[in-house]
Structure formats: structure tokens, C-alpha cells
Short mmCIF file of C-alpha atoms in Angstrom, two decimals:
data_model
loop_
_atom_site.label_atom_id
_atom_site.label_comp_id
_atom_site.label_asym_id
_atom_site.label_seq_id
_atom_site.Cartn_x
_atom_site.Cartn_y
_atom_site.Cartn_z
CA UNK Q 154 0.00 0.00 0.00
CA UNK Q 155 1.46 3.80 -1.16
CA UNK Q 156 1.51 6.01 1.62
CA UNK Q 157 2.31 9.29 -0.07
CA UNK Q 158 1.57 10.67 -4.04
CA UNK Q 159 3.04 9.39 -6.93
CA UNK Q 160 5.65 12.33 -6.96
CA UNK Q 161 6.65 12.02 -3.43
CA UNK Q 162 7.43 8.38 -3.63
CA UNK Q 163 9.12 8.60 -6.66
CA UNK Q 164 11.22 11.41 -4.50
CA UNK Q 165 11.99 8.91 -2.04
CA UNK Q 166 12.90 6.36 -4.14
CA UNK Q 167 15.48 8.43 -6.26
CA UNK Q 168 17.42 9.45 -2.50
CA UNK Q 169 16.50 6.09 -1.68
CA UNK Q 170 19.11 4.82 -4.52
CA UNK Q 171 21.59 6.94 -3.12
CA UNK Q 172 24.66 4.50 -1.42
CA UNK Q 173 24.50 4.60 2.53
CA UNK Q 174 20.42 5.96 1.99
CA UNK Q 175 17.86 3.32 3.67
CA UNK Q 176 14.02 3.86 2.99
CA UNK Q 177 13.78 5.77 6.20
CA UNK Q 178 16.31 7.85 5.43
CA UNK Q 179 15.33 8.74 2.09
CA UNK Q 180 11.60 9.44 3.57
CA UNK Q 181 13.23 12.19 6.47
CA UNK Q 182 15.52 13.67 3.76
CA UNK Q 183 12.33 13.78 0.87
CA UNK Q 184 10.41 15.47 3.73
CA UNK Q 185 13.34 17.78 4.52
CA UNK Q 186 13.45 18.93 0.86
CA UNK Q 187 9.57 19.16 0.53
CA UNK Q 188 10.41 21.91 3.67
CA UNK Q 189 12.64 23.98 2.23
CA UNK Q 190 11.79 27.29 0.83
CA UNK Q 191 11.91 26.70 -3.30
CA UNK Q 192 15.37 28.99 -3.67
CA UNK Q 193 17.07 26.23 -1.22
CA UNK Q 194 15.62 23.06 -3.43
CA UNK Q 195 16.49 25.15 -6.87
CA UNK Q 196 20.05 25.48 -5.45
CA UNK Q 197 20.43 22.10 -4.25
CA UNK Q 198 19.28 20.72 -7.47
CA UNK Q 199 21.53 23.23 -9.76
CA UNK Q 200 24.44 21.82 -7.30
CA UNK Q 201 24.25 18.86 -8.71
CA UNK Q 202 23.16 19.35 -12.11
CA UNK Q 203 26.57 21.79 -12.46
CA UNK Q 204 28.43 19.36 -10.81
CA UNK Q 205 27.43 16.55 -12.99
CA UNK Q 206 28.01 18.61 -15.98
CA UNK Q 207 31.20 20.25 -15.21
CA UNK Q 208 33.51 17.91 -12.69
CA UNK Q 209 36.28 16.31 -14.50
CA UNK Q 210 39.34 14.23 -13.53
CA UNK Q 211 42.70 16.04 -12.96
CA UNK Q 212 44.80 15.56 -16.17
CA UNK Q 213 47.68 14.75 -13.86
CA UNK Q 214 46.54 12.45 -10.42
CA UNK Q 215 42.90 11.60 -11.72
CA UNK Q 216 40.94 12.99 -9.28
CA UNK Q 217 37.60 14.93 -9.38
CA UNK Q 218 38.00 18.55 -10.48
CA UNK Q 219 35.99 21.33 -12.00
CA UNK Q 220 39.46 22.14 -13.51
CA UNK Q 221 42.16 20.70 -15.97
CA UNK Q 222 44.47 20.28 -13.20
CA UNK Q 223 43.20 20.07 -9.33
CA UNK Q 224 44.66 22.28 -6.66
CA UNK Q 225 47.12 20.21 -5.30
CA UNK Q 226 48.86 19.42 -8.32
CA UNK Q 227 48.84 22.91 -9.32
CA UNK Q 228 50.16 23.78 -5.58
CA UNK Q 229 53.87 25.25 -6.00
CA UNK Q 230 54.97 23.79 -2.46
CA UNK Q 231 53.64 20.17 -3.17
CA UNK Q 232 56.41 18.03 -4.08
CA UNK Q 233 56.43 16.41 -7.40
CA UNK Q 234 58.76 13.66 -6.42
CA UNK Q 235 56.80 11.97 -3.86
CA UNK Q 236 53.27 10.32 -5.41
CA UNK Q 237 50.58 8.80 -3.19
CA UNK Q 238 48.90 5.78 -4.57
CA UNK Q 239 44.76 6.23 -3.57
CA UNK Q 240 42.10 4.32 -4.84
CA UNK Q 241 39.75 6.98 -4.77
CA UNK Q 242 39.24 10.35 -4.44
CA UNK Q 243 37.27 9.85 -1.21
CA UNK Q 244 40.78 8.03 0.11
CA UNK Q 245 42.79 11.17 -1.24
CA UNK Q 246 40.25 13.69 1.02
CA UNK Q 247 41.48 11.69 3.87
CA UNK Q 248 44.64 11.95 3.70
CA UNK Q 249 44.62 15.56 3.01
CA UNK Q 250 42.60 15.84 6.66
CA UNK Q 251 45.93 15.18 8.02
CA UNK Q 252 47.33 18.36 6.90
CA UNK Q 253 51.01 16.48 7.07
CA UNK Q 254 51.38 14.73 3.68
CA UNK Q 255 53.44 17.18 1.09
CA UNK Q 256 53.65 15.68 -2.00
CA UNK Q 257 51.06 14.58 -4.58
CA UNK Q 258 48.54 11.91 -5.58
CA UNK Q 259 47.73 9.24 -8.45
CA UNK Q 260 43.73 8.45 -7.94
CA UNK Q 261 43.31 4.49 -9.81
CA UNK Q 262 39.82 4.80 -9.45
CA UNK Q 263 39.42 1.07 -7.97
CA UNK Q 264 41.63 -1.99 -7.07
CA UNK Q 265 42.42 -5.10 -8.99
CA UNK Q 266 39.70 -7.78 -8.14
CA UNK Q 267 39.34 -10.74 -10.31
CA UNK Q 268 36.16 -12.41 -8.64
CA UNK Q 269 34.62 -8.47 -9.77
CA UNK Q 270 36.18 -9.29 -13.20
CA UNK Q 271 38.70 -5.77 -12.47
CA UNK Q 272 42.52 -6.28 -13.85
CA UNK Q 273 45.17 -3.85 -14.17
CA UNK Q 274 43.69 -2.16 -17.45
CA UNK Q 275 40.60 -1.07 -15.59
CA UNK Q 276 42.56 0.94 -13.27
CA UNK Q 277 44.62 3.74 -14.41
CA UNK Q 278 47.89 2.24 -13.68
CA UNK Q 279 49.09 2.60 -17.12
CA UNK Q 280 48.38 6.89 -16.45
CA UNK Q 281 50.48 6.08 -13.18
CA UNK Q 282 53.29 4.30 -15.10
CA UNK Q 283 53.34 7.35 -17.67
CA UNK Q 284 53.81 10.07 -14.47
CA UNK Q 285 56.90 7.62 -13.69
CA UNK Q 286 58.74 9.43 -16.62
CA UNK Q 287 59.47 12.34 -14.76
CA UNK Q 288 61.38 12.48 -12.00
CA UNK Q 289 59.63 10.90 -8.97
CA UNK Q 290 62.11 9.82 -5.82
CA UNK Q 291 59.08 7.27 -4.33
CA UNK Q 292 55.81 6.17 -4.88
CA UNK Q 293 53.94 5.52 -1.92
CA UNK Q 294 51.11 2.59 -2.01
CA UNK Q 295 47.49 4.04 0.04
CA UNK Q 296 45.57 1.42 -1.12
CA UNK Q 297 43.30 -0.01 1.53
CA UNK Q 298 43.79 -3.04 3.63
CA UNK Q 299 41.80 -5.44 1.93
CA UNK Q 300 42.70 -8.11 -0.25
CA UNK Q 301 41.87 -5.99 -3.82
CA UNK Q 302 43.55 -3.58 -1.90
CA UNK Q 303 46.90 -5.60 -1.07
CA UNK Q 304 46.35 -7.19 -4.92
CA UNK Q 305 46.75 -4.09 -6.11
CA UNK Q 306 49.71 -3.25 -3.94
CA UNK Q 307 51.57 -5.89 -4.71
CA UNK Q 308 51.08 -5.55 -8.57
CA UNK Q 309 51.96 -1.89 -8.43
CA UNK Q 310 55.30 -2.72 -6.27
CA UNK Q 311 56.50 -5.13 -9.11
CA UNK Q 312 55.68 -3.18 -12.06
CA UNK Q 313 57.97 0.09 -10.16
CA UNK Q 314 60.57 -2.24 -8.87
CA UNK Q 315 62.47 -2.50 -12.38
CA UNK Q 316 62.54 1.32 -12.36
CA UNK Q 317 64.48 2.08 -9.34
CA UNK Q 318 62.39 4.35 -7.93
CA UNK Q 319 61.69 3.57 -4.17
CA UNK Q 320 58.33 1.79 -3.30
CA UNK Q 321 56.45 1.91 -0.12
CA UNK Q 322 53.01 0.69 1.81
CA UNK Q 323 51.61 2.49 4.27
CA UNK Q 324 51.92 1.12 7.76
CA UNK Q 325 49.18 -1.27 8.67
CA UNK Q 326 47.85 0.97 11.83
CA UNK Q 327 44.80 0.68 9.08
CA UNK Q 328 43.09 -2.43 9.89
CA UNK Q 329 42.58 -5.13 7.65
CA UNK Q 330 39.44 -4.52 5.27
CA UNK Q 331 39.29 -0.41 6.75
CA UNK Q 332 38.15 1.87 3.89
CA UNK Q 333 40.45 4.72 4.56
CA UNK Q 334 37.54 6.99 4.05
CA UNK Q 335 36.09 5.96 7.72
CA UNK Q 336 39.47 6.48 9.21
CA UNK Q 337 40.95 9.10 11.81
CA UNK Q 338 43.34 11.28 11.08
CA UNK Q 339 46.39 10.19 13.42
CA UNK Q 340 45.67 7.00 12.43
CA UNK Q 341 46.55 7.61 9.07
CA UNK Q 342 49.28 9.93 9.89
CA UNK Q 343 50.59 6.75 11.94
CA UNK Q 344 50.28 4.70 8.74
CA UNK Q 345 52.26 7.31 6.30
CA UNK Q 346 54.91 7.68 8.85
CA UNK Q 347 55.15 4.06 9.58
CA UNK Q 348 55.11 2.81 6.00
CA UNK Q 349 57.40 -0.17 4.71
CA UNK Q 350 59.66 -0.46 1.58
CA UNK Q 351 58.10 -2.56 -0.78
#
């Protein structure tokens, strides 16, 4: 049995599809919308619309940016020689929380998984094999504690390794199958500091 009108369910089941959104949720956050004066809904909506339409990924580290090139690769006093290894931008935002890591990222938009059918092309590991050109001291593996996430690490150590350039993992203060995303800050200042040669 429908509670509310057409329209309002079809509200709740658009936030509804939303990841992390239960029905409930969706229903309080449909009802929070229905609230708000029409300028606040027209904003919210043009948010996304312009976001949609105009975020890109950085042309350098391949995260999301309404620019070519994001602000921390464009950043004069980030240091080009030092590259952080994320699977996501989400990972990336939590690193920057720390406000103690000074160098630059490479976002590979996932983690090798063959049971998901994802291998090495699906990720941009060939972009982050391309950056490797220029002159880059050590390439530091973020990628989380799982096993796609230690897959990954351990297929991005050996295709560096023949380069010369150093190779490190971050400490494992992250526990096993963490998404960095949900993690505190010293905690993953404890990890950078702590990480291992490869």
C-alpha cells in the first residue's frame, strides 16, 4: 500500500538509490526537501546538475575537479617527487585531513579484483606508469587493507621495482578490510609515517 503521491514516492525512491540511503532515510531527507523554501531546493538541485556537468578528472593524479588540473597538483609547495597511490578520491580527502602529507597523488579509481572481473587495465595504472617518466624519488602505495587492496599493492610494487624508484606501503595501523575513508586522522598519519619499503 502507497503512503504518499506518486511524486513524493518517486522522491523517495530516487534518494532512496543513493549509497549509505535506507528507505527511512530517504523518507526524512524527501520530507526535509519538501520543507525547504523553493530557492534552497532550486540550489540544491543546480548543485548537482553543475556538478554533474562540469567535474572532471585532474589531467595529472585523476581525481575529481571542475578544472584541468586540481589544486594540489597545481600547488607550488607540493612536491612532485613523492606520489601517493589512492584508490579513490574519497581516500585522497582523507589523507589531506591530516594536513602532514606534502607531496602529490595518483587516484586508480578502484583496485584489482578478479572475482569483480577488475585487472590492471581497468585501473589507471598505465596513467600512473606514464607520471613515472618524470622524475619521482618514491611512490607511496594508500591502497586499503583489503585483499583488492593488497592485490593491487603488490602488482603496483613489481611493475615500479624495475625502475628504481623507491616503493612503499603504508603502515598497517589501518586495519585489515578499513576503507580509509572511515578512518581518523592520526591513524593515518601513523600509517604514512610508519610505512614499509616494498
Amino acid at each position: 500500500m502507497e503512503y504518499y503521491s506518486g511524486k513524493i514516492n518517486k522522491l523517495i525512491e530516487s534518494l532512496a538509490s543513493l549509497p549509505g540511503i535506507g528507505i527511512k532515510s530517504a523518507q526524512r531527507l524527501a520530507f526535509h526537501i519538501l520543507d525547504m523554501p523553493q530557492t534552497e531546493v532550486e540550489n540544491l538541485a543546480n548543485s548537482m546538475i553543475d556538478a554533474k556537468r562540469q567535474v572532471c578528472y585532474c589531467s595529472q593524479c585523476y581525481t575529481l575537479t571542475d578544472q584541468e588540473i586540481c589544486p594540489i597538483c597545481k600547488n607550488p609547495n607540493r612536491s612532485q617527487k613523492q606520489i601517493m597511490v589512492v584508490e579513490n578520491p574519497r581516500d585522497l580527502a582523507a589523507y589531506e585531513k591530516t594536513g602532514k602529507y606534502e607531496g602529490v597523488y595518483h587516484v586508480l579509481h578502484g583496485a584489482i579484483s578478479p572475482m569483480l572481473g577488475i585487472g590492471p587495465s581497468d585501473i589507471r595504472l598505465k596513467e600512473l606508469m606514464q607520471r613515472l617518466q618524470q622524475e619521482v624519488e618514491e611512490v607511496i602505495i594508500a591502497t586499503n587493507s583489503s585483499l583488492e587492496g593488497e592485490t593491487t599493492a603488490m602488482y603496483i610494487s613489481k611493475l615500479i621495482k624495475p625502475t628504481g624508484i623507491k616503493v612503499t606501503r603504508i603502515a598497517s595501523g589501518v586495519p585489515v578490510g578499513g576503507d580509509l575513508e572511515y578512518i581518523d586522522e592520526v591513524t593515518l598519519l601513523r600509517a604514512l609515517e610508519g610505512r614499509t619499503e616494498l
